[in-house]
mmCIF file of N, CA and C in Angstrom:
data_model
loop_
_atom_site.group_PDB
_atom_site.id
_atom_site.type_symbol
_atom_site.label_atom_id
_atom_site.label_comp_id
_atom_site.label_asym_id
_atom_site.label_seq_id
_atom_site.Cartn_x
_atom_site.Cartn_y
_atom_site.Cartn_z
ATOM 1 N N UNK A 1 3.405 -30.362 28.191
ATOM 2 C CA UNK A 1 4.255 -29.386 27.529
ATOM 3 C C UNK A 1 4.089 -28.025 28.212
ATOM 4 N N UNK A 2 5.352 -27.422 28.289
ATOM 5 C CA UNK A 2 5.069 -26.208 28.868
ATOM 6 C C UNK A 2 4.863 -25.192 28.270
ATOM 7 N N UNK A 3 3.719 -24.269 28.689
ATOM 8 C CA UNK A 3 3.263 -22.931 28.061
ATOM 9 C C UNK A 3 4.384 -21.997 27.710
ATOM 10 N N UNK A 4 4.112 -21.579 26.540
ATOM 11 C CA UNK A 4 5.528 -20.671 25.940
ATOM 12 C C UNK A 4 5.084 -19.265 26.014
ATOM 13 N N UNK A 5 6.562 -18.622 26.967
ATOM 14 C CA UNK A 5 5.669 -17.382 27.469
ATOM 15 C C UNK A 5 6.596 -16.332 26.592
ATOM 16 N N UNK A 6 6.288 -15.144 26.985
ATOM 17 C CA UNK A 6 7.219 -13.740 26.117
ATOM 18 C C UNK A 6 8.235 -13.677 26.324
ATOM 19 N N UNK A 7 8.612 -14.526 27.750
ATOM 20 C CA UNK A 7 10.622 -13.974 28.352
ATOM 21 C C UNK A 7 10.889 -15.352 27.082
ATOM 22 N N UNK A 8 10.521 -16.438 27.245
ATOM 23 C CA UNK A 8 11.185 -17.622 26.674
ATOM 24 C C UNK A 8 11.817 -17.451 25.207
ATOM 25 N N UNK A 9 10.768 -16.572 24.284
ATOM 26 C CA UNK A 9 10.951 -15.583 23.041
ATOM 27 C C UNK A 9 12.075 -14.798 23.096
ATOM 28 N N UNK A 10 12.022 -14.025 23.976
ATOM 29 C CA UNK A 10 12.597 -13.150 24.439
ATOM 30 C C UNK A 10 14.188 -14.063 24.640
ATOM 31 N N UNK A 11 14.366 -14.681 25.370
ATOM 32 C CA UNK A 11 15.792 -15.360 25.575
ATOM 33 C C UNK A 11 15.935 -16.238 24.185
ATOM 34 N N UNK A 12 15.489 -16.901 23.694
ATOM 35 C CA UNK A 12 15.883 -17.571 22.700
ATOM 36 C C UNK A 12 15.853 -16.407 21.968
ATOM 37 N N UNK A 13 16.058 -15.245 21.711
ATOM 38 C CA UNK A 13 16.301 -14.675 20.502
ATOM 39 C C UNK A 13 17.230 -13.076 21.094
ATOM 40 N N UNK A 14 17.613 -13.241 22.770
ATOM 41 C CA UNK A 14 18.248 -12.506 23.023
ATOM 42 C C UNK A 14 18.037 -11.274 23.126
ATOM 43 N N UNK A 15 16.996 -10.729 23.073
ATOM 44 C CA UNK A 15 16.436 -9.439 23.053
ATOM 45 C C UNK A 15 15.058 -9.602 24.141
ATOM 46 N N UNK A 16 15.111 -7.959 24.845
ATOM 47 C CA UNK A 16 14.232 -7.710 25.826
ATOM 48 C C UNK A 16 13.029 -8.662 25.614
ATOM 49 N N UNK A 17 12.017 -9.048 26.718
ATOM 50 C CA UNK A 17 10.680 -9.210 26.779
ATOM 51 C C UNK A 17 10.201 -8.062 26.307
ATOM 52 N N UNK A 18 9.960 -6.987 26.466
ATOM 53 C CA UNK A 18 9.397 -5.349 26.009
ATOM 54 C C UNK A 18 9.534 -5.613 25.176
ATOM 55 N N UNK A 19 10.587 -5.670 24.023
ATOM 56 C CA UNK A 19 10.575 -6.044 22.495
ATOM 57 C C UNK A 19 9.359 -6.654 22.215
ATOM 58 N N UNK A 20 9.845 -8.350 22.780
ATOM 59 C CA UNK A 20 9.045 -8.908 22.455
ATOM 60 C C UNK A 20 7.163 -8.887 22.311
ATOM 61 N N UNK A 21 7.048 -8.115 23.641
ATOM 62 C CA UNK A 21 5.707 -7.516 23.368
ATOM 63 C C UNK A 21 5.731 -6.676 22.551
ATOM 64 N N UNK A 22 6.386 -5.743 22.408
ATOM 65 C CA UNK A 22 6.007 -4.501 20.977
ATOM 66 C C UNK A 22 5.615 -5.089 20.151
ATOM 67 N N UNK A 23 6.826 -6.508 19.582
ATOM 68 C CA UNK A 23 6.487 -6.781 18.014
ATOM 69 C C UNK A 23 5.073 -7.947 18.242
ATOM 70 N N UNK A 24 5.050 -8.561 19.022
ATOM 71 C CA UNK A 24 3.690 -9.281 19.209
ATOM 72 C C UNK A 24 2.238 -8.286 18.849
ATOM 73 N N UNK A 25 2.375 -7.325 19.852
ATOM 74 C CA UNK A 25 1.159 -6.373 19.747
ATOM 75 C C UNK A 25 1.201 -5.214 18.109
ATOM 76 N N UNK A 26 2.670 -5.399 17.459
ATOM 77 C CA UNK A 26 2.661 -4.988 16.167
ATOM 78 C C UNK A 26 2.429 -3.258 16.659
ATOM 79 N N UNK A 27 3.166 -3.367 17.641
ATOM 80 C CA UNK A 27 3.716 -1.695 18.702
ATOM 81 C C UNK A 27 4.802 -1.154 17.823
ATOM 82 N N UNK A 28 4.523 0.323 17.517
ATOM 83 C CA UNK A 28 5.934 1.164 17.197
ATOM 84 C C UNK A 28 7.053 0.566 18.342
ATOM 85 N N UNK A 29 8.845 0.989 17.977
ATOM 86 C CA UNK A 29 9.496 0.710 18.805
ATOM 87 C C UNK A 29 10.177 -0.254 18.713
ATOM 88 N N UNK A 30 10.086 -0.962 17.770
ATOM 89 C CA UNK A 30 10.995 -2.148 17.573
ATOM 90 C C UNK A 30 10.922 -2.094 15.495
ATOM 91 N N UNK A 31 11.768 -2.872 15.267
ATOM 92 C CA UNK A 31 12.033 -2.824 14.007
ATOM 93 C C UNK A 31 10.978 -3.962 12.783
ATOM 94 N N UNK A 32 10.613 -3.644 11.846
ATOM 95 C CA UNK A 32 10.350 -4.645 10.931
ATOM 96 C C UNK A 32 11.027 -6.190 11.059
ATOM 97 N N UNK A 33 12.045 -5.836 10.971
ATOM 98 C CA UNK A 33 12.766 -7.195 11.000
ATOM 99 C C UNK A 33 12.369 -7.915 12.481
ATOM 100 N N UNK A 34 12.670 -7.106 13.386
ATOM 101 C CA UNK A 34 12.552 -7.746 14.945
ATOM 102 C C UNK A 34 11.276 -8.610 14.847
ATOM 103 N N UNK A 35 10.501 -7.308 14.237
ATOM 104 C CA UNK A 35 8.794 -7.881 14.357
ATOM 105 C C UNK A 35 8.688 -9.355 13.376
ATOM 106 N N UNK A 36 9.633 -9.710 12.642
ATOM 107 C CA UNK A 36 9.667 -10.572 11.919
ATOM 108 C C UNK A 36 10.068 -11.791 12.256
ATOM 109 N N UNK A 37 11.176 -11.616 13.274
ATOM 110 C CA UNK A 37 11.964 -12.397 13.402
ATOM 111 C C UNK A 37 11.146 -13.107 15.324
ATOM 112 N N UNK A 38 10.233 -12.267 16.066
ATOM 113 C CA UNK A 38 9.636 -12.565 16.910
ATOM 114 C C UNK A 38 8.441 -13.297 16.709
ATOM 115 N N UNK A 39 7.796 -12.569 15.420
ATOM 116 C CA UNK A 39 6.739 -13.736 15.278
ATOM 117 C C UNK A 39 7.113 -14.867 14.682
ATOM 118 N N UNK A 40 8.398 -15.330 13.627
ATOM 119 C CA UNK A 40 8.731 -16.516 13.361
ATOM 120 C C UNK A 40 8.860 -17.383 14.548
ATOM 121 N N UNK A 41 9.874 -16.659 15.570
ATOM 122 C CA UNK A 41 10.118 -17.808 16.871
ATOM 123 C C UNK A 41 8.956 -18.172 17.708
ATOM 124 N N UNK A 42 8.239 -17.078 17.912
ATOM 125 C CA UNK A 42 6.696 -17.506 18.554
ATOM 126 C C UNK A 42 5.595 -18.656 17.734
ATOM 127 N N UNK A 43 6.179 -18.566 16.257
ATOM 128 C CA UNK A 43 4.971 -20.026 16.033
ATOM 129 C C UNK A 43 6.169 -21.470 16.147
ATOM 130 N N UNK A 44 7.125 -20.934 15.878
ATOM 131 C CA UNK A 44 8.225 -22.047 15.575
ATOM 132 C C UNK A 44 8.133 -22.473 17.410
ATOM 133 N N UNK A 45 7.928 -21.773 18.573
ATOM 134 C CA UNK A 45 7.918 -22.370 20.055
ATOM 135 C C UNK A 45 6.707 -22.816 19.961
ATOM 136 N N UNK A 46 5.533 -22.330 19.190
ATOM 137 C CA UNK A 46 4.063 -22.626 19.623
ATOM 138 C C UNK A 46 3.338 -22.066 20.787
ATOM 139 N N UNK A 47 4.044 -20.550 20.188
ATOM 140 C CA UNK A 47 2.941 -19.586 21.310
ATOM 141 C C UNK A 47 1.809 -19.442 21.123
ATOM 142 N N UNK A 48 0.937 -19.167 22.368
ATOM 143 C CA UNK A 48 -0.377 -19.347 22.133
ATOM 144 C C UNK A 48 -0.541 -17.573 22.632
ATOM 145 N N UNK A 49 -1.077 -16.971 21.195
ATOM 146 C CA UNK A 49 -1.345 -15.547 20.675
ATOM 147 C C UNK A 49 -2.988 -15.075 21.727
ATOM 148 N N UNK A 50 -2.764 -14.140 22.668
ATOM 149 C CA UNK A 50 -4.140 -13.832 22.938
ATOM 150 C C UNK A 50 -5.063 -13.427 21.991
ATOM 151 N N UNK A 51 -6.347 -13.265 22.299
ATOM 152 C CA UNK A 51 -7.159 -13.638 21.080
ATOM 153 C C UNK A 51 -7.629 -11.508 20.893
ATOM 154 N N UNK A 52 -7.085 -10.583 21.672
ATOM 155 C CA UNK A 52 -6.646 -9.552 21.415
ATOM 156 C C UNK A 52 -5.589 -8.624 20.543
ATOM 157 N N UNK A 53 -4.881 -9.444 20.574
ATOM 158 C CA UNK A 53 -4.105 -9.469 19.889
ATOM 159 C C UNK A 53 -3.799 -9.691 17.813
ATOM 160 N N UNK A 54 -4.466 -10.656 18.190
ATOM 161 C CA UNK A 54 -4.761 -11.568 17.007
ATOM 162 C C UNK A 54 -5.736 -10.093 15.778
ATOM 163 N N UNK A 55 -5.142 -9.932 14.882
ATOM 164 C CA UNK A 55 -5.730 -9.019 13.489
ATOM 165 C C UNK A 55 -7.016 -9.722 13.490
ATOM 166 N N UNK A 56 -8.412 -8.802 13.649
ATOM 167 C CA UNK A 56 -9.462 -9.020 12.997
ATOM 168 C C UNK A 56 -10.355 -8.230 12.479
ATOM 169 N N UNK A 57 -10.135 -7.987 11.458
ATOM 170 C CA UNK A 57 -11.048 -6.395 10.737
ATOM 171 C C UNK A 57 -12.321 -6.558 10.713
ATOM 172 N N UNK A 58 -12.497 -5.474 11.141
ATOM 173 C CA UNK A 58 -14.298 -4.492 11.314
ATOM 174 C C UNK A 58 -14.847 -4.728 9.880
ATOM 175 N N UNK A 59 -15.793 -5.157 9.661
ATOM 176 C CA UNK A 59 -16.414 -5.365 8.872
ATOM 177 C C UNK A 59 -16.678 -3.973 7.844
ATOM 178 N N UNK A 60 -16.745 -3.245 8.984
ATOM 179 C CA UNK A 60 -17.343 -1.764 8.561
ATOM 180 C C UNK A 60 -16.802 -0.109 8.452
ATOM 181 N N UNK A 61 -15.125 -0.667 8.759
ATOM 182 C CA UNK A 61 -14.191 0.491 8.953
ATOM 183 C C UNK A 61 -13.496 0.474 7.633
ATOM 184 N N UNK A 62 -13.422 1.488 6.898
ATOM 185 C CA UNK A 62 -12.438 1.424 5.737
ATOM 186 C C UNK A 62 -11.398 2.659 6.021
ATOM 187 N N UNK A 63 -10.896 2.777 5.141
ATOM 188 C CA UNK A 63 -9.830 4.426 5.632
ATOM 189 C C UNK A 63 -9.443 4.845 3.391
ATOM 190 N N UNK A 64 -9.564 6.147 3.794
ATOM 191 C CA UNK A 64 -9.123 6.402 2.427
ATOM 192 C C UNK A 64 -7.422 7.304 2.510
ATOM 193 N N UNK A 65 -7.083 6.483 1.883
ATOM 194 C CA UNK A 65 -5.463 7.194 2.178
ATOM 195 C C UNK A 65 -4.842 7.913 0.868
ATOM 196 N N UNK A 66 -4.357 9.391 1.236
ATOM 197 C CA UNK A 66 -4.332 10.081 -0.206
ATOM 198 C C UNK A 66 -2.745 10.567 0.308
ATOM 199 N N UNK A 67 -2.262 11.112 -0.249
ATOM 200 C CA UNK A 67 -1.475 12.423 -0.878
ATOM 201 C C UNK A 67 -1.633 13.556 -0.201
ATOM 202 N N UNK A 68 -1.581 14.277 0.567
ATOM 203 C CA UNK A 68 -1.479 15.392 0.789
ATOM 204 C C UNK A 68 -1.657 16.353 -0.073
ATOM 205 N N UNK A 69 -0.996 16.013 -1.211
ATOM 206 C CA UNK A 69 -1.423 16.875 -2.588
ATOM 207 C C UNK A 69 -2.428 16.923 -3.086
ATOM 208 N N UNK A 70 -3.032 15.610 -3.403
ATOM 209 C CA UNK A 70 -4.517 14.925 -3.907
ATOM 210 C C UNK A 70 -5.746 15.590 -2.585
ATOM 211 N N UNK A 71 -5.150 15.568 -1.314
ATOM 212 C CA UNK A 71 -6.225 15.589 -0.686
ATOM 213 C C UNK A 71 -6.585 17.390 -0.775
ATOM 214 N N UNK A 72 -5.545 18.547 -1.062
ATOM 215 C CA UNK A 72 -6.027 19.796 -0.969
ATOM 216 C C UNK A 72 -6.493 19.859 -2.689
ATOM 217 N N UNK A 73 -6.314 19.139 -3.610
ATOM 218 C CA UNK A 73 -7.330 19.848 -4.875
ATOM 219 C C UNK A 73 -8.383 19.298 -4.600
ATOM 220 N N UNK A 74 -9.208 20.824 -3.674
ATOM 221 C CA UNK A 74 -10.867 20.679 -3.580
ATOM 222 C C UNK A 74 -11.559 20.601 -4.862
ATOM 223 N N UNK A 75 -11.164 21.152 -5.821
ATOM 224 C CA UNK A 75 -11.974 20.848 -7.252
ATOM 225 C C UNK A 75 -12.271 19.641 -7.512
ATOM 226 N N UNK A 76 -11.175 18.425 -7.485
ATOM 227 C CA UNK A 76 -11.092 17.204 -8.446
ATOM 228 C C UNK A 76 -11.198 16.398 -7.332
ATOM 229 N N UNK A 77 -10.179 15.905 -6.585
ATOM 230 C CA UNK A 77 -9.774 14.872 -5.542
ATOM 231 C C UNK A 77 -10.668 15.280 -4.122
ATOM 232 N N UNK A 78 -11.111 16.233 -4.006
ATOM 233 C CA UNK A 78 -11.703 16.623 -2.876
ATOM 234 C C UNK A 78 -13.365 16.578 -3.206
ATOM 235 N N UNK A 79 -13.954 16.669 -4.040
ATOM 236 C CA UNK A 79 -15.102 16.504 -4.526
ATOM 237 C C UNK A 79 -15.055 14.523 -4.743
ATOM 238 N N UNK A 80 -14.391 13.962 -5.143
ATOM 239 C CA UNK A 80 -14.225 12.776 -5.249
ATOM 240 C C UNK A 80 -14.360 11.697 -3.285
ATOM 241 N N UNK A 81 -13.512 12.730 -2.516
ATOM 242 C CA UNK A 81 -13.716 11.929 -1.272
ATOM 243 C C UNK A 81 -14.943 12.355 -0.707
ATOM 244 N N UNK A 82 -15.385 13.629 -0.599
ATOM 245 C CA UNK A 82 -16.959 14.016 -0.627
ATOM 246 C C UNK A 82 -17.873 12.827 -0.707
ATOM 247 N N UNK A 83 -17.556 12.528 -1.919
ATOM 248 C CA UNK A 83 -18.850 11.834 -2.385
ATOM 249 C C UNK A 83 -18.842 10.314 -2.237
ATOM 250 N N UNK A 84 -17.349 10.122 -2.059
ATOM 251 C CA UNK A 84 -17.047 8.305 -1.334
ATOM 252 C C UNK A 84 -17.282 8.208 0.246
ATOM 253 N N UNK A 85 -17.090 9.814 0.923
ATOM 254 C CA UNK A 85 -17.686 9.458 2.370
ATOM 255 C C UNK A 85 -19.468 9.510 2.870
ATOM 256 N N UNK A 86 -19.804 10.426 1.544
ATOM 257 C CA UNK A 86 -21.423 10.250 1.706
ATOM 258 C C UNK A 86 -21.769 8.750 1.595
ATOM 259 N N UNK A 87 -21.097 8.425 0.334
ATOM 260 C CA UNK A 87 -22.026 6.940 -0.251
ATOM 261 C C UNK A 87 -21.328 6.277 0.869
ATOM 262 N N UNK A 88 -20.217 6.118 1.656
ATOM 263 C CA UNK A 88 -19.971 5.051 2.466
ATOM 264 C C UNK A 88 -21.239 5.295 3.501
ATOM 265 N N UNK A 89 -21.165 6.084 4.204
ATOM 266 C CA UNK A 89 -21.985 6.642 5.350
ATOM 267 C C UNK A 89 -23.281 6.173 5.107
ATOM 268 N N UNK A 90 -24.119 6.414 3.823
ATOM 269 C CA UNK A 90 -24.815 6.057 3.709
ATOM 270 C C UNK A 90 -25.365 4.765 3.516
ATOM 271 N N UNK A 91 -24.153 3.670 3.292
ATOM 272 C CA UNK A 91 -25.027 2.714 3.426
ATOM 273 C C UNK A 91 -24.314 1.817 4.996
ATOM 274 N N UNK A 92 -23.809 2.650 5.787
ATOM 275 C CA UNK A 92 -23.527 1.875 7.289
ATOM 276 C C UNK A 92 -21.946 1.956 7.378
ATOM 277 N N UNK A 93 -21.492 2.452 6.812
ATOM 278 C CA UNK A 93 -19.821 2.162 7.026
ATOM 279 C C UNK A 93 -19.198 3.497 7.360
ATOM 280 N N UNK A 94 -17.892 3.179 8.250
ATOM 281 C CA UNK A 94 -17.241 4.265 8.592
ATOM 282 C C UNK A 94 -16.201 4.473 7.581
ATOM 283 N N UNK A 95 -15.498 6.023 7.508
ATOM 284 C CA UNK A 95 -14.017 6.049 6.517
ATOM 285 C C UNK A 95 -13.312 6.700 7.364
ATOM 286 N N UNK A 96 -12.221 6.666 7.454
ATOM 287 C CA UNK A 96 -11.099 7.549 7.408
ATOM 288 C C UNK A 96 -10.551 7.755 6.831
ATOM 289 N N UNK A 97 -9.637 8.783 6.542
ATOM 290 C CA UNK A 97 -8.957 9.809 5.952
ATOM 291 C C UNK A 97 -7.759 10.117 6.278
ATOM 292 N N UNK A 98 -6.539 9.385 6.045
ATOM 293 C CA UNK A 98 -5.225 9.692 6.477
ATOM 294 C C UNK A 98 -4.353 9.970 5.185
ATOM 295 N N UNK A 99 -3.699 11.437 5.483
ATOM 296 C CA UNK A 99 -3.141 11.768 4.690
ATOM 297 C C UNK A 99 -1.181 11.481 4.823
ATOM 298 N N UNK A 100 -0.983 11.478 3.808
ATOM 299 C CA UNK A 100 0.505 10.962 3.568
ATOM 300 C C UNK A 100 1.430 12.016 2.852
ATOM 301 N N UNK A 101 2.533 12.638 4.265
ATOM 302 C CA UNK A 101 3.250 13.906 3.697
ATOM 303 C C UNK A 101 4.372 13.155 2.620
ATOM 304 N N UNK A 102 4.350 14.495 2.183
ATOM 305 C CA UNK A 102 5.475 14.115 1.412
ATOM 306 C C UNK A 102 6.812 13.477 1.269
ATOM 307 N N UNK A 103 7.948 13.917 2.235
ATOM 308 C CA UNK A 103 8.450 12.855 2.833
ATOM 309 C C UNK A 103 8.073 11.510 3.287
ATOM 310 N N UNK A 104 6.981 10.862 3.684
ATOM 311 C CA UNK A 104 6.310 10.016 3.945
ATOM 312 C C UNK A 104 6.579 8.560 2.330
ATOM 313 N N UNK A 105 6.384 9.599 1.246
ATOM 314 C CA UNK A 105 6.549 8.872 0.063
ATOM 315 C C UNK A 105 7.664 8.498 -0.165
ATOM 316 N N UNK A 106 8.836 9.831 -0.026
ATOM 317 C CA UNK A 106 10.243 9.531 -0.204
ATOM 318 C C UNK A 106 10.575 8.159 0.476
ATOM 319 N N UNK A 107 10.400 7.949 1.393
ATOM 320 C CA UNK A 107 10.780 6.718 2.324
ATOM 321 C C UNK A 107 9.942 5.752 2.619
ATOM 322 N N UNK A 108 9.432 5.452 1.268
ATOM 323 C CA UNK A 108 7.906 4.505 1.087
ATOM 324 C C UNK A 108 7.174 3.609 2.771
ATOM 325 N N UNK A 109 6.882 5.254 3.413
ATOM 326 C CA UNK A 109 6.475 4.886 4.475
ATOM 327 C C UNK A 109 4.823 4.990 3.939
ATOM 328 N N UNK A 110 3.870 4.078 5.170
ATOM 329 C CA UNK A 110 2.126 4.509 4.881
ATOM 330 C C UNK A 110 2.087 4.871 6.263
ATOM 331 N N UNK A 111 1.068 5.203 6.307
ATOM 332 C CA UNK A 111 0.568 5.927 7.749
ATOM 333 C C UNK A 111 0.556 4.598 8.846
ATOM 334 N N UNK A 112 0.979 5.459 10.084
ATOM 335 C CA UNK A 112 0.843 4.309 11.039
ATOM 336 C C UNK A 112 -0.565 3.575 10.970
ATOM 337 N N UNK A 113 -1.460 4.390 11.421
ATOM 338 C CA UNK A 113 -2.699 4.036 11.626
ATOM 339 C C UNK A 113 -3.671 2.926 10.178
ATOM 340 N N UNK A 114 -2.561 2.156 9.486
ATOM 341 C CA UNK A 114 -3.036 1.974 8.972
ATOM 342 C C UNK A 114 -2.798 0.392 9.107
ATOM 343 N N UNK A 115 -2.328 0.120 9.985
ATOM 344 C CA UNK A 115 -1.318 -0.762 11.085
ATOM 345 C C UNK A 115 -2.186 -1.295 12.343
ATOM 346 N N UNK A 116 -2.697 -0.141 13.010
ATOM 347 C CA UNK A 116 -3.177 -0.120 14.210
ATOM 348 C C UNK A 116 -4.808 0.093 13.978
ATOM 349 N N UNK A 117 -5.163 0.479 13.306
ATOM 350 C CA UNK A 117 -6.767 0.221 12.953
ATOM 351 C C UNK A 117 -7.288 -1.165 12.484
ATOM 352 N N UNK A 118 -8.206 -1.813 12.571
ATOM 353 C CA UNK A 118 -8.379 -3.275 11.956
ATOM 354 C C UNK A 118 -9.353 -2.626 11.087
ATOM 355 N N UNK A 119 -9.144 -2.387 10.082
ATOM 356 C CA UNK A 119 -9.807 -2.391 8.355
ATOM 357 C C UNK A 119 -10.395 -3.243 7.666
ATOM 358 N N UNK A 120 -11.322 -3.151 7.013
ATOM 359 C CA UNK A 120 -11.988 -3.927 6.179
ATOM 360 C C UNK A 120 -11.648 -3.674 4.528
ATOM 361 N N UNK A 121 -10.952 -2.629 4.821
ATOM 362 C CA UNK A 121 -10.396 -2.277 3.560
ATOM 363 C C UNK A 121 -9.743 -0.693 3.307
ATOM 364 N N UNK A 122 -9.324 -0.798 2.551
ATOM 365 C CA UNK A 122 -8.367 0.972 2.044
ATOM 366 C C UNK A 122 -8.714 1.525 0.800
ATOM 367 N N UNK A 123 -8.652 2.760 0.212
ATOM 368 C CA UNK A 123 -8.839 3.598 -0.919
ATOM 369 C C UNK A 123 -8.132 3.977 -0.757
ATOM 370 N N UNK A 124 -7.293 4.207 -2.230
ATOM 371 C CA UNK A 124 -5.639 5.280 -2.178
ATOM 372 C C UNK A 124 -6.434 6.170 -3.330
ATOM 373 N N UNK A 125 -5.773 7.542 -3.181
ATOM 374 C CA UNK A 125 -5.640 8.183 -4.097
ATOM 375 C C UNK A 125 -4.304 8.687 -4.089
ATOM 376 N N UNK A 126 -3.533 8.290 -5.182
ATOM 377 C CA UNK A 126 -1.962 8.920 -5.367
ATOM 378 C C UNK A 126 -1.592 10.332 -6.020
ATOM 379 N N UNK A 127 -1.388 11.358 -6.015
ATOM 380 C CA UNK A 127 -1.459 12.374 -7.340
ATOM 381 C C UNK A 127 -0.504 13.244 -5.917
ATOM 382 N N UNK A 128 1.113 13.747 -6.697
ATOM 383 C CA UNK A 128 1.904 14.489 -6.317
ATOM 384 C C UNK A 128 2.743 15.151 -7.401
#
Protein backbone atom coordinates (compact mmCIF):
# COMPACT_ATOMS: atom_id res chain seq x y z
CA UNK A 1 0.00 0.00 0.00
CA UNK A 2 1.15 3.27 -0.74
CA UNK A 3 2.22 5.88 1.85
CA UNK A 4 -0.37 8.72 2.00
CA UNK A 5 1.36 11.89 1.67
CA UNK A 6 0.06 15.84 2.18
CA UNK A 7 -0.28 16.59 -1.82
CA UNK A 8 -2.61 13.28 -2.00
CA UNK A 9 -4.92 15.18 0.91
CA UNK A 10 -4.36 17.98 -0.65
CA UNK A 11 -5.80 16.79 -4.24
CA UNK A 12 -8.51 14.72 -3.00
CA UNK A 13 -9.93 17.63 -1.28
CA UNK A 14 -8.72 20.25 -3.83
CA UNK A 15 -7.04 22.66 -1.81
CA UNK A 16 -3.24 23.65 -1.52
CA UNK A 17 -0.65 21.18 0.19
CA UNK A 18 0.24 24.50 2.50
CA UNK A 19 -3.33 24.20 3.67
CA UNK A 20 -2.98 21.01 4.19
CA UNK A 21 -0.01 21.36 6.42
CA UNK A 22 -1.49 24.35 8.37
CA UNK A 23 -4.51 22.33 9.36
CA UNK A 24 -2.37 19.11 10.14
CA UNK A 25 0.11 21.15 12.34
CA UNK A 26 -3.32 22.94 13.78
CA UNK A 27 -1.36 26.38 12.14
CA UNK A 28 -3.32 29.77 12.07
CA UNK A 29 -4.29 30.36 8.30
CA UNK A 30 -6.68 28.08 7.32
CA UNK A 31 -10.21 27.75 8.63
CA UNK A 32 -11.94 25.54 11.41
CA UNK A 33 -13.81 23.80 8.99
CA UNK A 34 -10.71 23.19 6.55
CA UNK A 35 -8.94 21.97 9.69
CA UNK A 36 -11.87 19.66 9.97
CA UNK A 37 -12.43 18.58 6.92
CA UNK A 38 -8.34 17.72 6.41
CA UNK A 39 -8.09 15.76 9.34
CA UNK A 40 -11.30 13.70 8.43
CA UNK A 41 -9.64 12.85 4.91
CA UNK A 42 -6.22 12.13 6.47
CA UNK A 43 -7.63 9.23 8.77
CA UNK A 44 -10.31 8.25 6.18
CA UNK A 45 -6.70 7.82 3.53
CA UNK A 46 -4.77 6.45 6.62
CA UNK A 47 -2.22 9.03 7.08
CA UNK A 48 0.45 8.28 9.09
CA UNK A 49 0.61 11.64 11.57
CA UNK A 50 4.37 12.45 12.62
CA UNK A 51 4.76 11.77 16.08
CA UNK A 52 5.48 15.82 16.41
CA UNK A 53 2.79 16.65 15.49
CA UNK A 54 0.55 14.47 17.31
CA UNK A 55 -1.14 16.65 20.81
CA UNK A 56 0.72 15.56 23.91
CA UNK A 57 0.40 17.62 27.10
CA UNK A 58 3.15 18.49 29.58
CA UNK A 59 2.35 17.05 32.50
CA UNK A 60 3.34 20.22 34.19
CA UNK A 61 2.18 23.30 32.10
CA UNK A 62 -1.20 24.72 33.02
CA UNK A 63 -2.28 28.35 31.81
CA UNK A 64 -4.83 30.47 33.74
CA UNK A 65 -7.06 32.30 31.34
CA UNK A 66 -9.06 35.40 32.64
CA UNK A 67 -10.85 38.48 31.45
CA UNK A 68 -9.00 41.31 31.08
CA UNK A 69 -11.38 42.76 33.49
CA UNK A 70 -10.92 40.00 36.18
CA UNK A 71 -7.27 40.12 35.58
CA UNK A 72 -6.82 44.20 36.56
CA UNK A 73 -9.07 43.89 39.99
CA UNK A 74 -5.79 43.65 42.00
CA UNK A 75 -7.95 43.51 45.17
CA UNK A 76 -10.09 40.29 44.44
CA UNK A 77 -9.06 38.43 41.12
CA UNK A 78 -5.50 39.52 41.28
CA UNK A 79 -4.77 38.43 44.82
CA UNK A 80 -6.56 35.12 43.79
CA UNK A 81 -3.92 34.44 40.72
CA UNK A 82 -1.09 35.48 43.20
CA UNK A 83 -1.73 32.85 45.23
CA UNK A 84 -2.65 30.00 42.43
CA UNK A 85 0.83 30.89 40.84
CA UNK A 86 2.70 30.56 44.22
CA UNK A 87 0.91 27.23 45.16
CA UNK A 88 1.45 26.01 41.50
CA UNK A 89 5.19 26.93 41.55
CA UNK A 90 5.50 25.55 44.56
CA UNK A 91 4.78 22.29 44.15
CA UNK A 92 6.73 21.91 40.42
CA UNK A 93 4.36 23.26 37.88
CA UNK A 94 4.43 26.02 35.45
CA UNK A 95 1.22 28.68 34.74
CA UNK A 96 0.45 30.96 32.34
CA UNK A 97 -1.54 33.76 32.16
CA UNK A 98 -3.39 34.73 29.03
CA UNK A 99 -5.64 37.33 29.06
CA UNK A 100 -8.85 37.63 26.86
CA UNK A 101 -9.84 41.25 25.39
CA UNK A 102 -12.91 42.11 25.21
CA UNK A 103 -13.82 41.77 21.82
CA UNK A 104 -12.21 38.42 22.08
CA UNK A 105 -15.59 37.42 24.09
CA UNK A 106 -17.89 39.13 21.64
CA UNK A 107 -16.77 36.58 19.03
CA UNK A 108 -16.42 33.63 21.45
CA UNK A 109 -12.86 33.56 20.48
CA UNK A 110 -10.01 31.93 23.38
CA UNK A 111 -6.58 32.81 23.06
CA UNK A 112 -4.48 31.33 20.43
CA UNK A 113 -1.95 30.03 22.65
CA UNK A 114 -4.21 27.97 24.10
CA UNK A 115 -4.10 25.84 20.88
CA UNK A 116 -0.44 25.90 20.45
CA UNK A 117 0.80 25.18 23.99
CA UNK A 118 0.33 21.37 25.04
CA UNK A 119 -1.45 21.82 28.56
CA UNK A 120 -2.13 19.73 31.21
CA UNK A 121 -4.81 21.79 32.03
CA UNK A 122 -6.60 25.50 32.20
CA UNK A 123 -8.13 27.89 35.00
CA UNK A 124 -10.71 30.44 33.78
CA UNK A 125 -11.66 33.23 35.63
CA UNK A 126 -14.71 35.01 33.85
CA UNK A 127 -15.90 38.47 35.49
CA UNK A 128 -16.72 41.47 32.81
Amino acid sequence: MKKVTMQDIADALQISKNSVSQALGNKNGVGEQTKRLVLQKADEMGYQYKKDVVYTPTDNQFALVATEFALSQKSFFGEICLSLEQEMTARGFYLTTLAVKPNAIAENQLPRELEEKKLAGNFCFVAY
